[in-house]
JSON list of C-alpha atoms and ligand atoms in Angstrom, two decimals:
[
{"chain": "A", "resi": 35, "resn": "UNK", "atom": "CA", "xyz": [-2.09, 6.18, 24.34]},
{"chain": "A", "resi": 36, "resn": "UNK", "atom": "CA", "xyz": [-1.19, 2.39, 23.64]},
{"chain": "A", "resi": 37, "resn": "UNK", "atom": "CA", "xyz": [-1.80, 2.86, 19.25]},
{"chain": "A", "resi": 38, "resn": "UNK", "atom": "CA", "xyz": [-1.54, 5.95, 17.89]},
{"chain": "A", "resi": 39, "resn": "UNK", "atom": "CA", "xyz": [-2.55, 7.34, 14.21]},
{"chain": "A", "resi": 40, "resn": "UNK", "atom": "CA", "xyz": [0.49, 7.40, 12.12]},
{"chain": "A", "resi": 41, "resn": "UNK", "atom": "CA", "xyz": [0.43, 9.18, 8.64]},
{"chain": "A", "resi": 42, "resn": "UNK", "atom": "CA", "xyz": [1.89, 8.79, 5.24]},
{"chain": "A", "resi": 43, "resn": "UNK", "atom": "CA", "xyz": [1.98, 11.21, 2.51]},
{"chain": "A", "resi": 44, "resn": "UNK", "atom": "CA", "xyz": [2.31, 9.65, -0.96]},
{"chain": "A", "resi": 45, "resn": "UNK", "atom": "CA", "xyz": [4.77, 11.63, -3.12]},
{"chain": "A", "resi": 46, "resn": "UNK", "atom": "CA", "xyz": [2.96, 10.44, -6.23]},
{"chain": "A", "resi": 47, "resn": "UNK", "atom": "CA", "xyz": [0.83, 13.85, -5.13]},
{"chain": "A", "resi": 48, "resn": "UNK", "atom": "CA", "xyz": [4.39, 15.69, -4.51]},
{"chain": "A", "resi": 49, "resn": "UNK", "atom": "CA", "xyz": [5.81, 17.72, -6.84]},
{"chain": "A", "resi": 50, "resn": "UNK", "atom": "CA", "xyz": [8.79, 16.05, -8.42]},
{"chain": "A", "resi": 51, "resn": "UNK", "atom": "CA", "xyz": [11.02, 18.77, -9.20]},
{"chain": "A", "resi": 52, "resn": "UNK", "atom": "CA", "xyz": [11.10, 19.81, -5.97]},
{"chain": "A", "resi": 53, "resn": "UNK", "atom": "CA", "xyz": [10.96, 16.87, -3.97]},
{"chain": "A", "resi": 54, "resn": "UNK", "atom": "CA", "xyz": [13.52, 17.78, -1.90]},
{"chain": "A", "resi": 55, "resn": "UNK", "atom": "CA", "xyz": [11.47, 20.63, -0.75]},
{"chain": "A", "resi": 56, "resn": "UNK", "atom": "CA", "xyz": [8.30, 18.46, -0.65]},
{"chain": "A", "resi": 57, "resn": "UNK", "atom": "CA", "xyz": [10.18, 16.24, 1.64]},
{"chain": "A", "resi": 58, "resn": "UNK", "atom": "CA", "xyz": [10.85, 18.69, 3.96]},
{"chain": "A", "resi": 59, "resn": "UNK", "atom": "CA", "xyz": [7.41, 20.00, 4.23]},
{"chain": "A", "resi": 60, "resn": "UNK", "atom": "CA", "xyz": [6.24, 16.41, 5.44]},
{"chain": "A", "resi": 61, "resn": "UNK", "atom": "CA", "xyz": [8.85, 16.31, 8.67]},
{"chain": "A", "resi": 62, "resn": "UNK", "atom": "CA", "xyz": [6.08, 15.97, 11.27]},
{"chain": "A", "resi": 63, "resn": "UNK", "atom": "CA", "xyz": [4.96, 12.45, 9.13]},
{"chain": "A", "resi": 64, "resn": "UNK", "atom": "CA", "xyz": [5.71, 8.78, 10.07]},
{"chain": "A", "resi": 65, "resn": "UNK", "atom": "CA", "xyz": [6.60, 7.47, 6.22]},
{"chain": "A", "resi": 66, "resn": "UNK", "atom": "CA", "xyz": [7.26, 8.71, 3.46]},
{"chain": "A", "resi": 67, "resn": "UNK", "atom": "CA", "xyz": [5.09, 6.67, 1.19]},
{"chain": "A", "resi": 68, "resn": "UNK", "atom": "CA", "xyz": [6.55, 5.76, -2.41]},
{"chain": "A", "resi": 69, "resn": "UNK", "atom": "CA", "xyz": [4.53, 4.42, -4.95]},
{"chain": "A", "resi": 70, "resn": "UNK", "atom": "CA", "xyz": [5.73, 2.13, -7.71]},
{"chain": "A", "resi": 71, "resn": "UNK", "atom": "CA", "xyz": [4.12, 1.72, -10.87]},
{"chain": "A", "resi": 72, "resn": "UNK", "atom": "CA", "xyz": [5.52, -0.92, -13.53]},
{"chain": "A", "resi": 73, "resn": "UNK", "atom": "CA", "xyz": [2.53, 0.40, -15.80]},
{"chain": "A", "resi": 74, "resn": "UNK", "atom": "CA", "xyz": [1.57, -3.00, -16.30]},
{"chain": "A", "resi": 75, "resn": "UNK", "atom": "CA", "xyz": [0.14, -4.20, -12.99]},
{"chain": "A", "resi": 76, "resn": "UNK", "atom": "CA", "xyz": [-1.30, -0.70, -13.01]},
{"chain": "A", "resi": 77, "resn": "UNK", "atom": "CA", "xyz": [-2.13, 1.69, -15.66]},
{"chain": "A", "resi": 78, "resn": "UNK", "atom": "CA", "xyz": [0.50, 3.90, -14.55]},
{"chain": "A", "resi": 79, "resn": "UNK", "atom": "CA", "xyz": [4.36, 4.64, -14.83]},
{"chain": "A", "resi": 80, "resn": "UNK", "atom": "CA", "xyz": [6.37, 5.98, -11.85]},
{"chain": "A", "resi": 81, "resn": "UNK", "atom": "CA", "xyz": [9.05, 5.53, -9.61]},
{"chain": "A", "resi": 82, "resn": "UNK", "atom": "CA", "xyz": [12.00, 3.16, -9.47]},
{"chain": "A", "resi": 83, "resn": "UNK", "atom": "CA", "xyz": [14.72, 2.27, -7.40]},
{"chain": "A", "resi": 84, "resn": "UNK", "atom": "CA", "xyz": [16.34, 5.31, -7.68]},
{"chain": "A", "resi": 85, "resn": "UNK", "atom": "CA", "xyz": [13.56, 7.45, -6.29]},
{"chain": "A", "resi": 86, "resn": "UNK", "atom": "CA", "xyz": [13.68, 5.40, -3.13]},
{"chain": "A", "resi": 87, "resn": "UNK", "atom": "CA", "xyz": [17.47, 6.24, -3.03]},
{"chain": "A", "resi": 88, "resn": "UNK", "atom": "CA", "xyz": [17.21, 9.69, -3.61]},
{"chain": "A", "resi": 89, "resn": "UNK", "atom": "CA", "xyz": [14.44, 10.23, -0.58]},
{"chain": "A", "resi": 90, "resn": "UNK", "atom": "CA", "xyz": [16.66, 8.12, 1.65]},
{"chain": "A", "resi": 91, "resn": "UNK", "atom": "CA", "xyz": [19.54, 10.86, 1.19]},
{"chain": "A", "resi": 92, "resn": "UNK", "atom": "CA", "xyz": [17.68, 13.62, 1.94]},
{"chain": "A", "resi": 93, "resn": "UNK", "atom": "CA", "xyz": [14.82, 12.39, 4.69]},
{"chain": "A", "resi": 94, "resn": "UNK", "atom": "CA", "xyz": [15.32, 10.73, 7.71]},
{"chain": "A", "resi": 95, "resn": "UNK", "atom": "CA", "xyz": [11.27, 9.80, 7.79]},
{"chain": "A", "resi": 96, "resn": "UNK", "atom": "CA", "xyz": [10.92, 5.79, 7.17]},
{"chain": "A", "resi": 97, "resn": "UNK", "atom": "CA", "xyz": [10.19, 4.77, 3.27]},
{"chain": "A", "resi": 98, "resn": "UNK", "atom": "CA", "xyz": [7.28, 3.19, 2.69]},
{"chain": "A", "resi": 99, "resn": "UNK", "atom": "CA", "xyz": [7.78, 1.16, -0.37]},
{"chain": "A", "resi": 100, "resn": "UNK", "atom": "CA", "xyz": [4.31, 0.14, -2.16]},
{"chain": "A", "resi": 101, "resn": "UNK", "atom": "CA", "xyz": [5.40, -2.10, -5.16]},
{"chain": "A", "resi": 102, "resn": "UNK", "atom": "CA", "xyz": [2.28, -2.02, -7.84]},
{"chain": "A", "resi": 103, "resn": "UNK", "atom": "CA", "xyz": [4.23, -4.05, -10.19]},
{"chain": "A", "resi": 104, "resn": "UNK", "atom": "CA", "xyz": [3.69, -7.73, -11.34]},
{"chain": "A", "resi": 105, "resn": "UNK", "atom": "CA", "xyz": [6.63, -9.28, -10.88]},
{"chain": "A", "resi": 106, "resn": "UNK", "atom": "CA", "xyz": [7.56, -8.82, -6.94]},
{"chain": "A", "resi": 107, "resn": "UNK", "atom": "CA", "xyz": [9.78, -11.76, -6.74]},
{"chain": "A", "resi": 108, "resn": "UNK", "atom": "CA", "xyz": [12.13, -10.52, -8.81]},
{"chain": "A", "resi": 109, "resn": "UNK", "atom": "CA", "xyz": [12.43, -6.75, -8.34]},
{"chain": "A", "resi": 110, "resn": "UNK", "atom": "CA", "xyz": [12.32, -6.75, -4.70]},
{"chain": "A", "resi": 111, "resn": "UNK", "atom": "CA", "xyz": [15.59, -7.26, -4.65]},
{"chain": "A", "resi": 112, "resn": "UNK", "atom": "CA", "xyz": [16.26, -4.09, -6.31]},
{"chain": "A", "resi": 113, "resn": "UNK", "atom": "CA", "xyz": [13.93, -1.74, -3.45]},
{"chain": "A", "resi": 114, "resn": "UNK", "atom": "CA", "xyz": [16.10, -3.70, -0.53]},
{"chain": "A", "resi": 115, "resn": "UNK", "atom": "CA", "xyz": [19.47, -2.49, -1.42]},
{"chain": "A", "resi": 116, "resn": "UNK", "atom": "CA", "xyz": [17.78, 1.06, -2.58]},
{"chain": "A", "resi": 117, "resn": "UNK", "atom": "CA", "xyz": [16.80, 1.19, 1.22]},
{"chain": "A", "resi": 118, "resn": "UNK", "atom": "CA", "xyz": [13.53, 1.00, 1.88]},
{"chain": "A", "resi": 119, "resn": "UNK", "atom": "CA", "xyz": [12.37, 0.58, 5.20]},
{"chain": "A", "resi": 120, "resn": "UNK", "atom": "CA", "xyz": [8.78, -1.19, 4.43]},
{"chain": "A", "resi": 121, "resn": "UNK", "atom": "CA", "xyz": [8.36, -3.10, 1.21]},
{"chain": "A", "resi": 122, "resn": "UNK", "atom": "CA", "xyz": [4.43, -4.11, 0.46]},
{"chain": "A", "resi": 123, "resn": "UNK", "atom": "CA", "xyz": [3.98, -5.71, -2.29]},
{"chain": "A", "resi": 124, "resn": "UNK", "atom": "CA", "xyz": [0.33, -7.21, -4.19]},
{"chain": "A", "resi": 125, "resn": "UNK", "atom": "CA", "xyz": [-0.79, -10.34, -3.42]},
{"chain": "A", "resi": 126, "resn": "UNK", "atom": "CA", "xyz": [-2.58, -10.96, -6.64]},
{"chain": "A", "resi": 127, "resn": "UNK", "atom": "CA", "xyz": [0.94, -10.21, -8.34]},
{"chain": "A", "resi": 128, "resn": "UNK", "atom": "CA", "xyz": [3.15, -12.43, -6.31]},
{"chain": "A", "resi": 129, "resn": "UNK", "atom": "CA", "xyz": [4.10, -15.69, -7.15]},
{"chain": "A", "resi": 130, "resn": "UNK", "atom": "CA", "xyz": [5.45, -17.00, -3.56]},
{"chain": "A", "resi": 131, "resn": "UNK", "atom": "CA", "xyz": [4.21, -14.42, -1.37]},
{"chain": "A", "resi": 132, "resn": "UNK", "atom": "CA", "xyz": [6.08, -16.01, 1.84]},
{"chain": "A", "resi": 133, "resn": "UNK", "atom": "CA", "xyz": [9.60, -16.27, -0.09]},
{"chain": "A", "resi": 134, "resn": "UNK", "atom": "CA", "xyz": [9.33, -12.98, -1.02]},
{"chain": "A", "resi": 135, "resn": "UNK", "atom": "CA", "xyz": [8.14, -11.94, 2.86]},
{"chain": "A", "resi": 136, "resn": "UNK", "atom": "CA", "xyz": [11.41, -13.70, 4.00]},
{"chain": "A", "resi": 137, "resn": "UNK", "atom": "CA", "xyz": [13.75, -11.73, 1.47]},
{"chain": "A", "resi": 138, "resn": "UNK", "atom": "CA", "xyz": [12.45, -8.87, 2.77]},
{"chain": "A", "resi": 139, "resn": "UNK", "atom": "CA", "xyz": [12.62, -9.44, 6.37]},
{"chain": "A", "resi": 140, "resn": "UNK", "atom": "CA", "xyz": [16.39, -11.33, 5.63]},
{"chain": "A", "resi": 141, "resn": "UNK", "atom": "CA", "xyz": [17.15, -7.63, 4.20]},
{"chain": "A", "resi": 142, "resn": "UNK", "atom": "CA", "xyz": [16.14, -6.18, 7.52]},
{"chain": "A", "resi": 143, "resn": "UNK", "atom": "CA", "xyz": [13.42, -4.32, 6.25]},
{"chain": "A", "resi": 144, "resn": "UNK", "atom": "CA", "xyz": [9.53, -4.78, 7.30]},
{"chain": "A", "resi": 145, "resn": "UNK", "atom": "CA", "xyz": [7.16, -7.00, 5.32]},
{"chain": "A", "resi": 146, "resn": "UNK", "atom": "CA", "xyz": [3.71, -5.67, 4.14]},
{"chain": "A", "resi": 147, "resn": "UNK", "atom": "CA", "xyz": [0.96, -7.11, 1.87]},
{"chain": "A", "resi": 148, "resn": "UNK", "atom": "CA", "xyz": [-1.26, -5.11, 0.07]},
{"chain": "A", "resi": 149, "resn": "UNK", "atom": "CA", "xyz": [-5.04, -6.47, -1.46]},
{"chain": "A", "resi": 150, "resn": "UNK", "atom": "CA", "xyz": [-7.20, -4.65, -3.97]},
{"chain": "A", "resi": 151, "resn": "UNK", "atom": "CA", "xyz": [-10.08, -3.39, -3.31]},
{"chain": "A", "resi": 152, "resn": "UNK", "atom": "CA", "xyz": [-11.99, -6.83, -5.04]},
{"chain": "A", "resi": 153, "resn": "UNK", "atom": "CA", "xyz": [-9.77, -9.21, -2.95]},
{"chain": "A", "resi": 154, "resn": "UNK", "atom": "CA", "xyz": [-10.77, -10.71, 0.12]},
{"chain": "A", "resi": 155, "resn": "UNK", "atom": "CA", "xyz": [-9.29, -10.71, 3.70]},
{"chain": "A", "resi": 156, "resn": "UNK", "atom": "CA", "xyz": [-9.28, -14.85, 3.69]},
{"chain": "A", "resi": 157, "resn": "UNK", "atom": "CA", "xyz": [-6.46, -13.94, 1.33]},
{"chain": "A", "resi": 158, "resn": "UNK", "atom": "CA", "xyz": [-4.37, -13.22, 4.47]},
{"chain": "A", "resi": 159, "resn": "UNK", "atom": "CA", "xyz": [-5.12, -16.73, 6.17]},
{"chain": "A", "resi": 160, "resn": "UNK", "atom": "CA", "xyz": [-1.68, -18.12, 5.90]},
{"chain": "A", "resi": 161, "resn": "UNK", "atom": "CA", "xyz": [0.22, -15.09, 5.98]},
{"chain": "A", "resi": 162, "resn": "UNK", "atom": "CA", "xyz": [-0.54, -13.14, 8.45]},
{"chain": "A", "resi": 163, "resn": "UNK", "atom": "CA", "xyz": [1.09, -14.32, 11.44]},
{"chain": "A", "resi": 164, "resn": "UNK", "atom": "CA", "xyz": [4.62, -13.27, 9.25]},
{"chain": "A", "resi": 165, "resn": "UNK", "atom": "CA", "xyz": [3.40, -9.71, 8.18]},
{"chain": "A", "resi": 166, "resn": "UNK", "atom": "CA", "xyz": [4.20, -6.17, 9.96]},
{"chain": "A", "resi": 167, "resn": "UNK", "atom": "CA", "xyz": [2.22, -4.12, 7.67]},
{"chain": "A", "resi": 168, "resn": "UNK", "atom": "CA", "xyz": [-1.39, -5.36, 5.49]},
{"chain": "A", "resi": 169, "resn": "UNK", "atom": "CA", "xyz": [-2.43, -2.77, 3.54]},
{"chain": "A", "resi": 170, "resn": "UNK", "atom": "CA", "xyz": [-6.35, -2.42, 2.22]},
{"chain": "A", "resi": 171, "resn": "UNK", "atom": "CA", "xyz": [-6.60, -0.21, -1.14]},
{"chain": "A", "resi": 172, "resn": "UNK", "atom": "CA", "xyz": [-9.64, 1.49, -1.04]},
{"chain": "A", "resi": 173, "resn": "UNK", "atom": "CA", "xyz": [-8.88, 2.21, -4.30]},
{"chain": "A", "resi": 174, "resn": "UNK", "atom": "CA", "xyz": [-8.41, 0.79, -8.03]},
{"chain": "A", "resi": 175, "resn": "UNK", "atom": "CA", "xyz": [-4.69, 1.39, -7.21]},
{"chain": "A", "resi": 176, "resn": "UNK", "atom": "CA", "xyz": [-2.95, 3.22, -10.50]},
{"chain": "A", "resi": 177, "resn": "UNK", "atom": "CA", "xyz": [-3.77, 6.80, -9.78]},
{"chain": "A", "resi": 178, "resn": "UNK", "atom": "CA", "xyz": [-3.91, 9.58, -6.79]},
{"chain": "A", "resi": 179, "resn": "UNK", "atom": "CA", "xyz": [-7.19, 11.90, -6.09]},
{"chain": "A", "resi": 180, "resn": "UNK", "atom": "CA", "xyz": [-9.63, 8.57, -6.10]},
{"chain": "A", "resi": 181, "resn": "UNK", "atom": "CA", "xyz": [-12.88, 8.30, -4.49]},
{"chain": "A", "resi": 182, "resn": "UNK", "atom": "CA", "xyz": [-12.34, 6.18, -0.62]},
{"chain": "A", "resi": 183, "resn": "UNK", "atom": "CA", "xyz": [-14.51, 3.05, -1.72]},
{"chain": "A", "resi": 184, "resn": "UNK", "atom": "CA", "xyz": [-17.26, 2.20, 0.70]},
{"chain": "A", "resi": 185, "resn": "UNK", "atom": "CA", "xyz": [-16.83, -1.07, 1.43]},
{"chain": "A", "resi": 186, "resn": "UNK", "atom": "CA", "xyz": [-13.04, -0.76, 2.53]},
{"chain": "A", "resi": 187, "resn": "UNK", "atom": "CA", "xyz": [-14.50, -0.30, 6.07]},
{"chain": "A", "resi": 188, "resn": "UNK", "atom": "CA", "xyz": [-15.83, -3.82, 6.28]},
{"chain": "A", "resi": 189, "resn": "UNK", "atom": "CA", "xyz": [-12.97, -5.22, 4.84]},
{"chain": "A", "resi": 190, "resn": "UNK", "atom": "CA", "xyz": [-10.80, -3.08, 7.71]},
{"chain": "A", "resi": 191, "resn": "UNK", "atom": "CA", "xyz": [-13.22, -4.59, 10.60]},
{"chain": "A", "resi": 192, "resn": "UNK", "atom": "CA", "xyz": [-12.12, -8.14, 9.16]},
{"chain": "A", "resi": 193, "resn": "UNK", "atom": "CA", "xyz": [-8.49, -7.72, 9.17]},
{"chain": "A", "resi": 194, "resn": "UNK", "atom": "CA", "xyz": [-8.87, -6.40, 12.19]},
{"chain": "A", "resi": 195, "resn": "UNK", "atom": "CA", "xyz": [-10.75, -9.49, 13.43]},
{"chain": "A", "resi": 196, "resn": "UNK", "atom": "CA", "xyz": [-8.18, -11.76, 11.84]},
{"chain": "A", "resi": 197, "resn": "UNK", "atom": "CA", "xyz": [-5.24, -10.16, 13.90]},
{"chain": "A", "resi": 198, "resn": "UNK", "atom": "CA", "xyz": [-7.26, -10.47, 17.34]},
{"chain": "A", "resi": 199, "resn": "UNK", "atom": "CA", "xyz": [-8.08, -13.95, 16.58]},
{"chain": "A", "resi": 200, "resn": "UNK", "atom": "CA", "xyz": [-4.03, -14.65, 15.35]},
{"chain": "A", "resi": 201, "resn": "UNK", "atom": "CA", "xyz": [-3.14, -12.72, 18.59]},
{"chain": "A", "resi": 202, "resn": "UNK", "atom": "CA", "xyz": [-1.11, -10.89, 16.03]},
{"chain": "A", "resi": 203, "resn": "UNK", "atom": "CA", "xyz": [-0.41, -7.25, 16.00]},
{"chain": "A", "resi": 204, "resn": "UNK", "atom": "CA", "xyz": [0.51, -5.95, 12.22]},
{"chain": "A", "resi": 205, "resn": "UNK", "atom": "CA", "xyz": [0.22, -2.11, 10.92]},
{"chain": "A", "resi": 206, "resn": "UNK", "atom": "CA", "xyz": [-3.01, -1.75, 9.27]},
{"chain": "A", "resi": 207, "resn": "UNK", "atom": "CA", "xyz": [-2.55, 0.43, 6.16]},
{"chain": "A", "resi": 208, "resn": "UNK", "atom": "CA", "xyz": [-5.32, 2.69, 4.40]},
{"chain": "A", "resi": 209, "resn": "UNK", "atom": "CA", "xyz": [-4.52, 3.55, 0.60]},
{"chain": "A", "resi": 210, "resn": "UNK", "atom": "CA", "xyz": [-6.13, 5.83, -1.65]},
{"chain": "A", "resi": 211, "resn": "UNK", "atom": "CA", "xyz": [-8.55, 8.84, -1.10]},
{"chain": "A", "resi": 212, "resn": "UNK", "atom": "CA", "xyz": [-8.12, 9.40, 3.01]},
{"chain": "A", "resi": 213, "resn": "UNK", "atom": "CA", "xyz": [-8.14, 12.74, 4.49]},
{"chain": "A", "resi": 214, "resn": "UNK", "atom": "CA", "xyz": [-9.54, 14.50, 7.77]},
{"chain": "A", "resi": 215, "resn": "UNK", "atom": "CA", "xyz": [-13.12, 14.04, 6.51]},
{"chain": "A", "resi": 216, "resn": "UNK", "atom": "CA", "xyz": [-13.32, 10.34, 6.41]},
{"chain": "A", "resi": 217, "resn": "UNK", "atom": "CA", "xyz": [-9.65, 9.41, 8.79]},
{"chain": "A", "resi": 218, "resn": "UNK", "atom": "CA", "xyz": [-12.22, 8.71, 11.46]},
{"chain": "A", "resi": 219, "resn": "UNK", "atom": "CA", "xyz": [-14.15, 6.08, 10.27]},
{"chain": "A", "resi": 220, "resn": "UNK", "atom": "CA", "xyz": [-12.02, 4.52, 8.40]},
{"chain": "A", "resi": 221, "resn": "UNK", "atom": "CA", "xyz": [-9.33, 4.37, 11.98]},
{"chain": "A", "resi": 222, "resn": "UNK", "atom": "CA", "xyz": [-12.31, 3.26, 13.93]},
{"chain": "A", "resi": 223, "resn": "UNK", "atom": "CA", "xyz": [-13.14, 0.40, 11.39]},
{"chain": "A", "resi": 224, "resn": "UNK", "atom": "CA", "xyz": [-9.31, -0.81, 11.72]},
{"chain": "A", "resi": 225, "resn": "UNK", "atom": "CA", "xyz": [-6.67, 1.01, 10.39]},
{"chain": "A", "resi": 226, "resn": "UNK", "atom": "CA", "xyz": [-3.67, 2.94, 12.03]},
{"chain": "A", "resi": 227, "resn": "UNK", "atom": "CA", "xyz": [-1.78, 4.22, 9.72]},
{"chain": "A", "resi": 228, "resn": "UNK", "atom": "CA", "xyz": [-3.32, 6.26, 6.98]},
{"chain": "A", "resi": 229, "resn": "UNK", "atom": "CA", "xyz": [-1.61, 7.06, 3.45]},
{"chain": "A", "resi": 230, "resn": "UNK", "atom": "CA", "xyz": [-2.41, 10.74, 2.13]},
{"chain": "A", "resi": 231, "resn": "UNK", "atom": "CA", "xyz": [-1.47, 12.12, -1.27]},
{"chain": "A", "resi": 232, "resn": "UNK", "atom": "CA", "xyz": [-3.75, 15.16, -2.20]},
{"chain": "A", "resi": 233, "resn": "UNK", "atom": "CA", "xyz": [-4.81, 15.32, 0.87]},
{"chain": "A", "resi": 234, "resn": "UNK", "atom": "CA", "xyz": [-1.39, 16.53, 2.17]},
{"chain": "A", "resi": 235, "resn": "UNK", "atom": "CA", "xyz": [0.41, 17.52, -1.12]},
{"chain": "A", "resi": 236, "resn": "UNK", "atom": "CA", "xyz": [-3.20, 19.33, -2.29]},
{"chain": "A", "resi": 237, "resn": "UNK", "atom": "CA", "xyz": [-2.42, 21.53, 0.40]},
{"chain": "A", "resi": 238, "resn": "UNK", "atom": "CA", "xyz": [-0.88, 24.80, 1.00]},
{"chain": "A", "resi": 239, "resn": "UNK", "atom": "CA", "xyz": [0.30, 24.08, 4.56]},
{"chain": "A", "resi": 240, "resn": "UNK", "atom": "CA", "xyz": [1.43, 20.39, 4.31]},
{"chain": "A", "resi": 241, "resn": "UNK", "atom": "CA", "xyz": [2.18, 20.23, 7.68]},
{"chain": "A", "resi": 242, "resn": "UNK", "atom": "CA", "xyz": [-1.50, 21.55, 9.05]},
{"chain": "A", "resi": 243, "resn": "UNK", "atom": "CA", "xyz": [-2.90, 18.44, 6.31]},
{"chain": "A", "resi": 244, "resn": "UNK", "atom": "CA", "xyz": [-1.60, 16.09, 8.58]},
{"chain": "A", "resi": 245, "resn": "UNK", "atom": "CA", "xyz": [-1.92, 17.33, 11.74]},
{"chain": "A", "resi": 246, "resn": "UNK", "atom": "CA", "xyz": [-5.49, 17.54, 10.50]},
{"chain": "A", "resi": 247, "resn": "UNK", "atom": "CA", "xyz": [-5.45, 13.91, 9.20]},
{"chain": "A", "resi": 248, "resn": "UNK", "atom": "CA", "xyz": [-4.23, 13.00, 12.34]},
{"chain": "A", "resi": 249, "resn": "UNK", "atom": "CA", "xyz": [-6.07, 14.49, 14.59]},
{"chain": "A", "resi": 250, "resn": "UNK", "atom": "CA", "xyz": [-9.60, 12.83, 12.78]},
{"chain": "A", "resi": 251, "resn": "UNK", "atom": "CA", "xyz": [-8.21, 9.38, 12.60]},
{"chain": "A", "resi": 252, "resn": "UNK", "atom": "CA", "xyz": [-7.53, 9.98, 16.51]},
{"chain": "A", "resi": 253, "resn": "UNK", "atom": "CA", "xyz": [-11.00, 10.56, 16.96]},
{"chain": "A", "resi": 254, "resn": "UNK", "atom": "CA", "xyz": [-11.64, 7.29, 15.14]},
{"chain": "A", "resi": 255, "resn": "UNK", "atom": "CA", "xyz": [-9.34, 5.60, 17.93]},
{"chain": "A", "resi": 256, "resn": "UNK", "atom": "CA", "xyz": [-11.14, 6.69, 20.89]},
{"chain": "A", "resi": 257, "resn": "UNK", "atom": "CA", "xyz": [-14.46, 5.33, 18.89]},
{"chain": "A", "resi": 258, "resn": "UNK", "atom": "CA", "xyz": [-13.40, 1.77, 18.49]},
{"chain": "A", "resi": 259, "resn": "UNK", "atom": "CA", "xyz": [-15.16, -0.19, 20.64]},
{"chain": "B", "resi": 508, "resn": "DX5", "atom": "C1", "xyz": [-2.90, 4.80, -5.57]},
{"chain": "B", "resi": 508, "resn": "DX5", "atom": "C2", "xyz": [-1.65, 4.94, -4.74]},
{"chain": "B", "resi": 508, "resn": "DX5", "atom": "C3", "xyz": [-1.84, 5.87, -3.61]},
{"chain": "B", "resi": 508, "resn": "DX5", "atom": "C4", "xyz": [-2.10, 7.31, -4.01]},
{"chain": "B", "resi": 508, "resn": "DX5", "atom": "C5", "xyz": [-3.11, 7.85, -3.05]},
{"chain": "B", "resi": 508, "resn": "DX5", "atom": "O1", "xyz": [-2.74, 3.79, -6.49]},
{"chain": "B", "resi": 508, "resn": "DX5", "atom": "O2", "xyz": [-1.25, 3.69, -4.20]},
{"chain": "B", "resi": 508, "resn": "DX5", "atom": "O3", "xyz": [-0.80, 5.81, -2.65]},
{"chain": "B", "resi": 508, "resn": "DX5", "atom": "O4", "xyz": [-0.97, 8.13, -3.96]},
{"chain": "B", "resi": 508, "resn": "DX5", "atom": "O5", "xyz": [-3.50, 9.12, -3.46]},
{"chain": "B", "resi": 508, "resn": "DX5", "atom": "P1", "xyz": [-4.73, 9.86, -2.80]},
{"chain": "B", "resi": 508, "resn": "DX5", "atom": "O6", "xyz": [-4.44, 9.99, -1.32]},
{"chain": "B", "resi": 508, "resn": "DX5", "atom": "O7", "xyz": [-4.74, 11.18, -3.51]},
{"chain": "B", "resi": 508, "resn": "DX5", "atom": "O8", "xyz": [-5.95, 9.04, -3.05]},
{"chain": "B", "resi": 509, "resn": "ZN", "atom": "ZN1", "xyz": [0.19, 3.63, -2.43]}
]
């Protein structure tokens, strides 16, 4: 299989006392997804620098760094030298989106961009030939166990579109209420790698979530046209 599905579990749905133990349970997933929350660009407070340093001492799986904070240009900085391995930050918060893109890759680490669910692909024009990861919210980002919005699929069809016609070949990240019953469609529209948080974390068997996840979104793959 050239692409495959790859799947990460948002720890905003883990349980934070125990996230050693809720890192463990997620060993069979590509990234470990880490959501940051400056409770300003989003109506919620959550995890800092520190939390990315404390999963990178007891996980081997790849961070996944998704800054929902206003002021990207001057805290990536901070989620470099904490280690993460993909930094996306908002491109309605960011001031120079390419400087920022270049501090990230200068640190080593892979560059993502994130849009809301009311911004448009065309935001991507300029920047996507320099990205590894674009990631489409499907939803109001802020707060796990969402409703998947609809119109994410179209939105995944045009990114899509924009990398064939760029001849470029970034991630395509899927944020906010994905799981097995909808991985499918929304893989077929576009998207390979899918981020899960109560859809894994709701789970007893965290490991059986994503093989589930997984194995839907796969079905999605063999579906594109
Ligand atoms: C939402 C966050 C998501 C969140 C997804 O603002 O960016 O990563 O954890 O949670 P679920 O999968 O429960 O919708
Ligand atoms: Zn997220």
């Amino acid at each position: 299989m050239l692409e495959d599905v790859l799947i990460a579990p948002s720890i905003l749905s883990a349980d934070i006392a125990n996230l050693g133990q809720d890192l463990e349970a997620i060993s069979t997933a590509d990234f470990v997804h880490v959501d940051v929350m400056d409770g300003h660009f989003v109506p919620n407070l959550t995890f800092g620098p520190n939390v990315v340093k404390a999963v990178k001492r007891v996980t081997s799986i790849p961070a996944d760094v998704h800054l929902m904070i206003s002021n990207p240009d001057d805290m990536v900085g901070l989620y470099l030298e904490a280690g993460a391995d993909v930094v996306t930050f908002h491109w309605e918060a960011a001031t120079h989106a390419h400087r920022i893109v270049s501090a990230i890759h200068d640190a080593g680490a892979k560059a993502g961009i994130s849009l809301n669910p009311a911004t448009p692909v065309s935001a991507l024009d300029a920047i996507i030939e320099d990205l590894d990861l674009v990631l489409i919210m499907s939803v109001n980002p802020g707060f796990g166990g969402q409703c998947f919005i609809p119109g994410t699929l179209r939105k995944l069809r045009q990114v899509r579109a924009l990398c064939a016609e760029r001849g470029v070949n970034p991630l395509i990240e899927v944020d906010g209420g994905v799981g097995a019953a909808n991985a499918a469609g929304i893989v077929e529209a576009g998207a390979n790698l899918l981020v899960a948080g109560s859809a894994v974390y709701g789970k007893q068997d965290r490991a059986a979530a994503i093989a589930e996840i997984r194995e839907a979104g796969r079905s999605g793959l063999t579906r594109r046209a």
